[in-house]
Amino acid sequence: MALRRIVSVLCTGTLRFAPLSTAPAAREQTAAGREAVPGCGAAEAARPPVPVVDFGNTQEAYRSRRSWELVRSLLVLRLCASPALLAHHEQLLHLTRRLLGQRLFEKLMKMTFYGQFVAGEDQESIRPLIRHNRAFGVGSILDYGVEEDLSPEEAERKEMESCTSAVEREGSGGASDDGFSAIKLTALGRPQFLLQFSDVLTKWRRFFHQMAAEQGKAGLAAMDTKLEVAVLQESVAKMGIASRTEIENWFTAETLGVSGTLDLLDWSSLIDSRTELSKHLVVPNMQTGQLEPLLSRFTEEEELQMTRMLQRMDILAKKAAEMGVRLMVDAEQTYFQPAISRLTLEMQRKFNTGKPLIFNTYQCYLKDTYDNVTLDVELARREGWCFGAKLVRGAYMAQERTRAAEIGYEDPINPTYEATNAMYHRCLNYVLEELRHNTKAKVMVASHNEDTIRFTLRRMEELGLYPADCQVYFGQLLGMCDQISFPLGQAGFPVYKYVPYGPVMEVLPYLSRRALENSGVVKGAWRERQLLWQELKRRLRTGSLFHRPA
């Protein structure tokens, strides 16, 4: 099936793919064409400085927590830091359930792991915790954590219902006045479509870099890599996939500008139903060296799945816009992520017109994250929509490395934790610089790393980004790093907890997965355990062991 067909299938949904670059005039847009930050000059000098936040003041950090909650946190985080327990936790949970019985087992879970990391069984039961956190300056991002063994159709329907319900709850004041709701695209449709579409996008991008290498431009940053169109036309002509006249018509001033070069955004725009190039798209097979069609054939059922996923995304985005809630699209494995990011960009193009409604997630443990961030920021500039991002370190490291070794492709993960930290700070700094010049762009710093939070606060101070502007948000998981979340909230910064909910037995698979995904974070929570113990000793010493949050 020609690539033209895939795009026409995608267009049968409520979203329509447009080129990933714009007319020549838009390509020349610079920072001068973007919004200026209001209140510059003398007025800006009168603004208060970014508040100083003390993450070591345990009395303030845990003011919202009772002593038994501190003891539970200390116990659970200590147990989660045990490699042996993590390796065998599923067997231990199964054995405990058999010994205690269903009723006592659920009570034990609510007193320990479930109570630490999950807000409650349903949206009614989580209201008190959400209100309590909000009273101390911390908002919520609702996440339905149930992972049941359902048929694909049932799973998609249930995920859609829970996402819609979460959006409505956020918009009606159930979570926060400025709320977010998280969505997972693999739960809104069949992952096989995302897998195939990601393969298409990856091959096409790899082909661009191969052409760049032939022009002596290997190793440059994505936004600095530009192909000479004349040389590219010669290379394509030698492949024999179309006549020279056809090839010249693909790369015109009308579609690509007058610079005589083509960047990665222009290259991506060629995958579009309006270009004659679509029916000719082929890429070289790296093993055989033979040219192959870019797209594998899709069945009618798979085409229907594409349409359904687009329609579901559109329904959720419209509901979010109606309720005044932002949608945060979770990042997933690299073999799904190119398609997820492309679909998210389509949602951003359509819905991020006045302000960011859709936030994409960037995993900074990946080697190509900086390229992806800079490309998407530039795309938002060219097309005039509002950039919205969540930066995370990443959660699928072991899974990614195992798959890369099994299939035989390059490990996509940064080689060291230090390299991931450097990538995170590099991406964050780039986005913060963009925020200084573009008041409508926003970012969520989703991090449990105290050094990263301090880095963000320092750069906000230097760039004149203030908490009241609500351009920079902070996020942590429920049950972790209260010593970061609550001091930030009490200092006036917009900060959120990622709040999963669902029945105990149905959430256990979710908890198990998150425990493995975040094992590195939990193992490194020694600082948090140290502060928890310090606060407990302070309460014992001062006679405030029965502290009740006011």
PDB file of C-alpha atoms in Angstrom, residues 27-153:
ATOM      1  CA  ARG A  27      10.623  29.157   7.651  1.00  0.00           C
ATOM      2  CA  GLU A  28      12.339  32.507   7.992  1.00  0.00           C
ATOM      3  CA  GLN A  29      10.540  33.346  11.262  1.00  0.00           C
ATOM      4  CA  THR A  30      12.851  34.157  14.146  1.00  0.00           C
ATOM      5  CA  ALA A  31      12.468  35.065  17.788  1.00  0.00           C
ATOM      6  CA  ALA A  32      11.517  38.561  16.672  1.00  0.00           C
ATOM      7  CA  GLY A  33       8.207  37.181  15.438  1.00  0.00           C
ATOM      8  CA  ARG A  34       7.316  35.597  18.775  1.00  0.00           C
ATOM      9  CA  GLU A  35       5.544  37.182  21.687  1.00  0.00           C
ATOM     10  CA  ALA A  36       7.602  39.389  23.928  1.00  0.00           C
ATOM     11  CA  VAL A  37       7.537  38.744  27.644  1.00  0.00           C
ATOM     12  CA  PRO A  38       5.138  41.220  29.249  1.00  0.00           C
ATOM     13  CA  GLY A  39       6.403  43.528  31.932  1.00  0.00           C
ATOM     14  CA  CYS A  40       9.908  44.084  30.567  1.00  0.00           C
ATOM     15  CA  GLY A  41      12.093  46.994  31.545  1.00  0.00           C
ATOM     16  CA  ALA A  42      11.382  48.982  34.699  1.00  0.00           C
ATOM     17  CA  ALA A  43       8.236  47.062  35.553  1.00  0.00           C
ATOM     18  CA  GLU A  44      10.146  43.801  35.410  1.00  0.00           C
ATOM     19  CA  ALA A  45      12.736  45.079  37.882  1.00  0.00           C
ATOM     20  CA  ALA A  46       9.958  45.652  40.414  1.00  0.00           C
ATOM     21  CA  ARG A  47       8.860  42.026  40.379  1.00  0.00           C
ATOM     22  CA  PRO A  48       9.757  39.911  43.426  1.00  0.00           C
ATOM     23  CA  PRO A  49      12.597  37.411  43.045  1.00  0.00           C
ATOM     24  CA  VAL A  50      11.936  33.707  42.577  1.00  0.00           C
ATOM     25  CA  PRO A  51      11.230  32.381  46.122  1.00  0.00           C
ATOM     26  CA  VAL A  52      14.017  30.546  47.915  1.00  0.00           C
ATOM     27  CA  VAL A  53      12.985  26.963  48.685  1.00  0.00           C
ATOM     28  CA  ASP A  54      14.576  25.006  51.533  1.00  0.00           C
ATOM     29  CA  PHE A  55      14.377  21.268  50.820  1.00  0.00           C
ATOM     30  CA  GLY A  56      16.124  20.413  54.071  1.00  0.00           C
ATOM     31  CA  ASN A  57      13.572  21.955  56.450  1.00  0.00           C
ATOM     32  CA  THR A  58      11.780  18.768  57.480  1.00  0.00           C
ATOM     33  CA  GLN A  59       9.237  20.548  59.690  1.00  0.00           C
ATOM     34  CA  GLU A  60       7.921  22.487  56.681  1.00  0.00           C
ATOM     35  CA  ALA A  61       8.399  19.658  54.170  1.00  0.00           C
ATOM     36  CA  TYR A  62       6.282  17.216  56.201  1.00  0.00           C
ATOM     37  CA  ARG A  63       3.832  19.680  57.729  1.00  0.00           C
ATOM     38  CA  SER A  64       1.051  18.024  55.734  1.00  0.00           C
ATOM     39  CA  ARG A  65       1.830  14.500  57.016  1.00  0.00           C
ATOM     40  CA  ARG A  66       0.946  12.726  60.236  1.00  0.00           C
ATOM     41  CA  SER A  67       3.635  10.751  62.044  1.00  0.00           C
ATOM     42  CA  TRP A  68       2.244   7.327  61.141  1.00  0.00           C
ATOM     43  CA  GLU A  69       2.408   8.361  57.473  1.00  0.00           C
ATOM     44  CA  LEU A  70       6.096   9.209  57.917  1.00  0.00           C
ATOM     45  CA  VAL A  71       6.698   5.784  59.479  1.00  0.00           C
ATOM     46  CA  ARG A  72       4.900   4.096  56.575  1.00  0.00           C
ATOM     47  CA  SER A  73       6.945   6.072  54.044  1.00  0.00           C
ATOM     48  CA  LEU A  74      10.168   5.169  55.793  1.00  0.00           C
ATOM     49  CA  LEU A  75       9.248   1.469  55.899  1.00  0.00           C
ATOM     50  CA  VAL A  76       7.948   1.207  52.319  1.00  0.00           C
ATOM     51  CA  LEU A  77      10.820   3.147  50.740  1.00  0.00           C
ATOM     52  CA  ARG A  78      13.323   1.047  52.679  1.00  0.00           C
ATOM     53  CA  LEU A  79      11.708  -2.188  51.502  1.00  0.00           C
ATOM     54  CA  CYS A  80      11.536  -0.918  47.911  1.00  0.00           C
ATOM     55  CA  ALA A  81      15.267  -0.211  48.012  1.00  0.00           C
ATOM     56  CA  SER A  82      15.997  -3.931  48.479  1.00  0.00           C
ATOM     57  CA  PRO A  83      17.134  -5.579  45.221  1.00  0.00           C
ATOM     58  CA  ALA A  84      16.150  -9.016  46.533  1.00  0.00           C
ATOM     59  CA  LEU A  85      12.630  -7.865  47.387  1.00  0.00           C
ATOM     60  CA  LEU A  86      12.196  -6.186  44.005  1.00  0.00           C
ATOM     61  CA  ALA A  87      13.398  -9.278  42.169  1.00  0.00           C
ATOM     62  CA  HIS A  88      10.892 -11.566  43.930  1.00  0.00           C
ATOM     63  CA  HIS A  89       8.101  -9.177  44.878  1.00  0.00           C
ATOM     64  CA  GLU A  90       5.426 -10.882  42.756  1.00  0.00           C
ATOM     65  CA  GLN A  91       6.043 -14.272  44.392  1.00  0.00           C
ATOM     66  CA  LEU A  92       6.073 -12.658  47.853  1.00  0.00           C
ATOM     67  CA  LEU A  93       2.778 -10.867  47.218  1.00  0.00           C
ATOM     68  CA  HIS A  94       1.190 -14.109  45.998  1.00  0.00           C
ATOM     69  CA  LEU A  95       2.437 -16.016  49.057  1.00  0.00           C
ATOM     70  CA  THR A  96       1.248 -13.291  51.446  1.00  0.00           C
ATOM     71  CA  ARG A  97      -2.190 -13.318  49.859  1.00  0.00           C
ATOM     72  CA  ARG A  98      -2.487 -17.094  50.276  1.00  0.00           C
ATOM     73  CA  LEU A  99      -1.410 -16.936  53.915  1.00  0.00           C
ATOM     74  CA  LEU A 100      -3.591 -13.982  54.969  1.00  0.00           C
ATOM     75  CA  GLY A 101      -6.601 -14.429  52.734  1.00  0.00           C
ATOM     76  CA  GLN A 102      -8.110 -11.815  50.439  1.00  0.00           C
ATOM     77  CA  ARG A 103      -9.574  -9.495  53.099  1.00  0.00           C
ATOM     78  CA  LEU A 104      -6.507  -9.239  55.342  1.00  0.00           C
ATOM     79  CA  PHE A 105      -4.202  -9.014  52.346  1.00  0.00           C
ATOM     80  CA  GLU A 106      -6.069  -5.979  51.000  1.00  0.00           C
ATOM     81  CA  LYS A 107      -5.908  -4.335  54.440  1.00  0.00           C
ATOM     82  CA  LEU A 108      -2.169  -4.963  54.600  1.00  0.00           C
ATOM     83  CA  MET A 109      -1.702  -3.443  51.147  1.00  0.00           C
ATOM     84  CA  LYS A 110      -3.705  -0.341  52.120  1.00  0.00           C
ATOM     85  CA  MET A 111      -1.523   0.064  55.214  1.00  0.00           C
ATOM     86  CA  THR A 112       1.705  -0.258  53.202  1.00  0.00           C
ATOM     87  CA  PHE A 113       2.500  -0.227  49.471  1.00  0.00           C
ATOM     88  CA  TYR A 114      -0.951   0.554  48.086  1.00  0.00           C
ATOM     89  CA  GLY A 115      -1.506   3.246  50.722  1.00  0.00           C
ATOM     90  CA  GLN A 116       1.843   4.805  49.928  1.00  0.00           C
ATOM     91  CA  PHE A 117       1.580   5.020  46.135  1.00  0.00           C
ATOM     92  CA  VAL A 118      -2.170   4.880  45.313  1.00  0.00           C
ATOM     93  CA  ALA A 119      -4.773   7.478  46.273  1.00  0.00           C
ATOM     94  CA  GLY A 120      -7.822   5.214  46.575  1.00  0.00           C
ATOM     95  CA  GLU A 121     -10.151   2.788  44.855  1.00  0.00           C
ATOM     96  CA  ASP A 122     -12.299   5.200  42.844  1.00  0.00           C
ATOM     97  CA  GLN A 123     -12.718   8.882  42.095  1.00  0.00           C
ATOM     98  CA  GLU A 124     -14.938   9.447  45.132  1.00  0.00           C
ATOM     99  CA  SER A 125     -12.534   7.878  47.604  1.00  0.00           C
ATOM    100  CA  ILE A 126      -9.566   9.928  46.363  1.00  0.00           C
ATOM    101  CA  ARG A 127     -11.288  13.287  46.906  1.00  0.00           C
ATOM    102  CA  PRO A 128     -10.056  13.772  50.531  1.00  0.00           C
ATOM    103  CA  LEU A 129      -6.399  13.202  49.597  1.00  0.00           C
ATOM    104  CA  ILE A 130      -6.663  15.522  46.583  1.00  0.00           C
ATOM    105  CA  ARG A 131      -8.274  18.258  48.681  1.00  0.00           C
ATOM    106  CA  HIS A 132      -5.692  17.776  51.438  1.00  0.00           C
ATOM    107  CA  ASN A 133      -2.729  18.073  49.060  1.00  0.00           C
ATOM    108  CA  ARG A 134      -4.278  21.070  47.347  1.00  0.00           C
ATOM    109  CA  ALA A 135      -4.648  22.814  50.704  1.00  0.00           C
ATOM    110  CA  PHE A 136      -0.855  22.591  50.992  1.00  0.00           C
ATOM    111  CA  GLY A 137      -0.243  23.890  47.463  1.00  0.00           C
ATOM    112  CA  VAL A 138       0.081  20.608  45.564  1.00  0.00           C
ATOM    113  CA  GLY A 139      -2.210  19.726  42.635  1.00  0.00           C
ATOM    114  CA  SER A 140      -2.972  16.317  41.131  1.00  0.00           C
ATOM    115  CA  ILE A 141      -2.621  14.526  37.812  1.00  0.00           C
ATOM    116  CA  LEU A 142      -5.151  11.693  37.838  1.00  0.00           C
ATOM    117  CA  ASP A 143      -4.097   8.323  36.437  1.00  0.00           C
ATOM    118  CA  TYR A 144      -6.379   5.280  36.361  1.00  0.00           C
ATOM    119  CA  GLY A 145      -3.898   2.562  37.355  1.00  0.00           C
ATOM    120  CA  VAL A 146      -5.945  -0.551  36.586  1.00  0.00           C
ATOM    121  CA  GLU A 147      -4.274  -3.124  34.311  1.00  0.00           C
ATOM    122  CA  GLU A 148      -6.816  -5.926  33.894  1.00  0.00           C
ATOM    123  CA  ASP A 149      -6.702  -8.999  31.667  1.00  0.00           C
ATOM    124  CA  LEU A 150      -9.407  -7.728  29.288  1.00  0.00           C
ATOM    125  CA  SER A 151     -10.024  -8.195  25.592  1.00  0.00           C
ATOM    126  CA  PRO A 152      -8.495  -5.389  23.478  1.00  0.00           C
ATOM    127  CA  GLU A 153     -11.936  -3.904  22.835  1.00  0.00           C
TER     128      GLU A 153
END
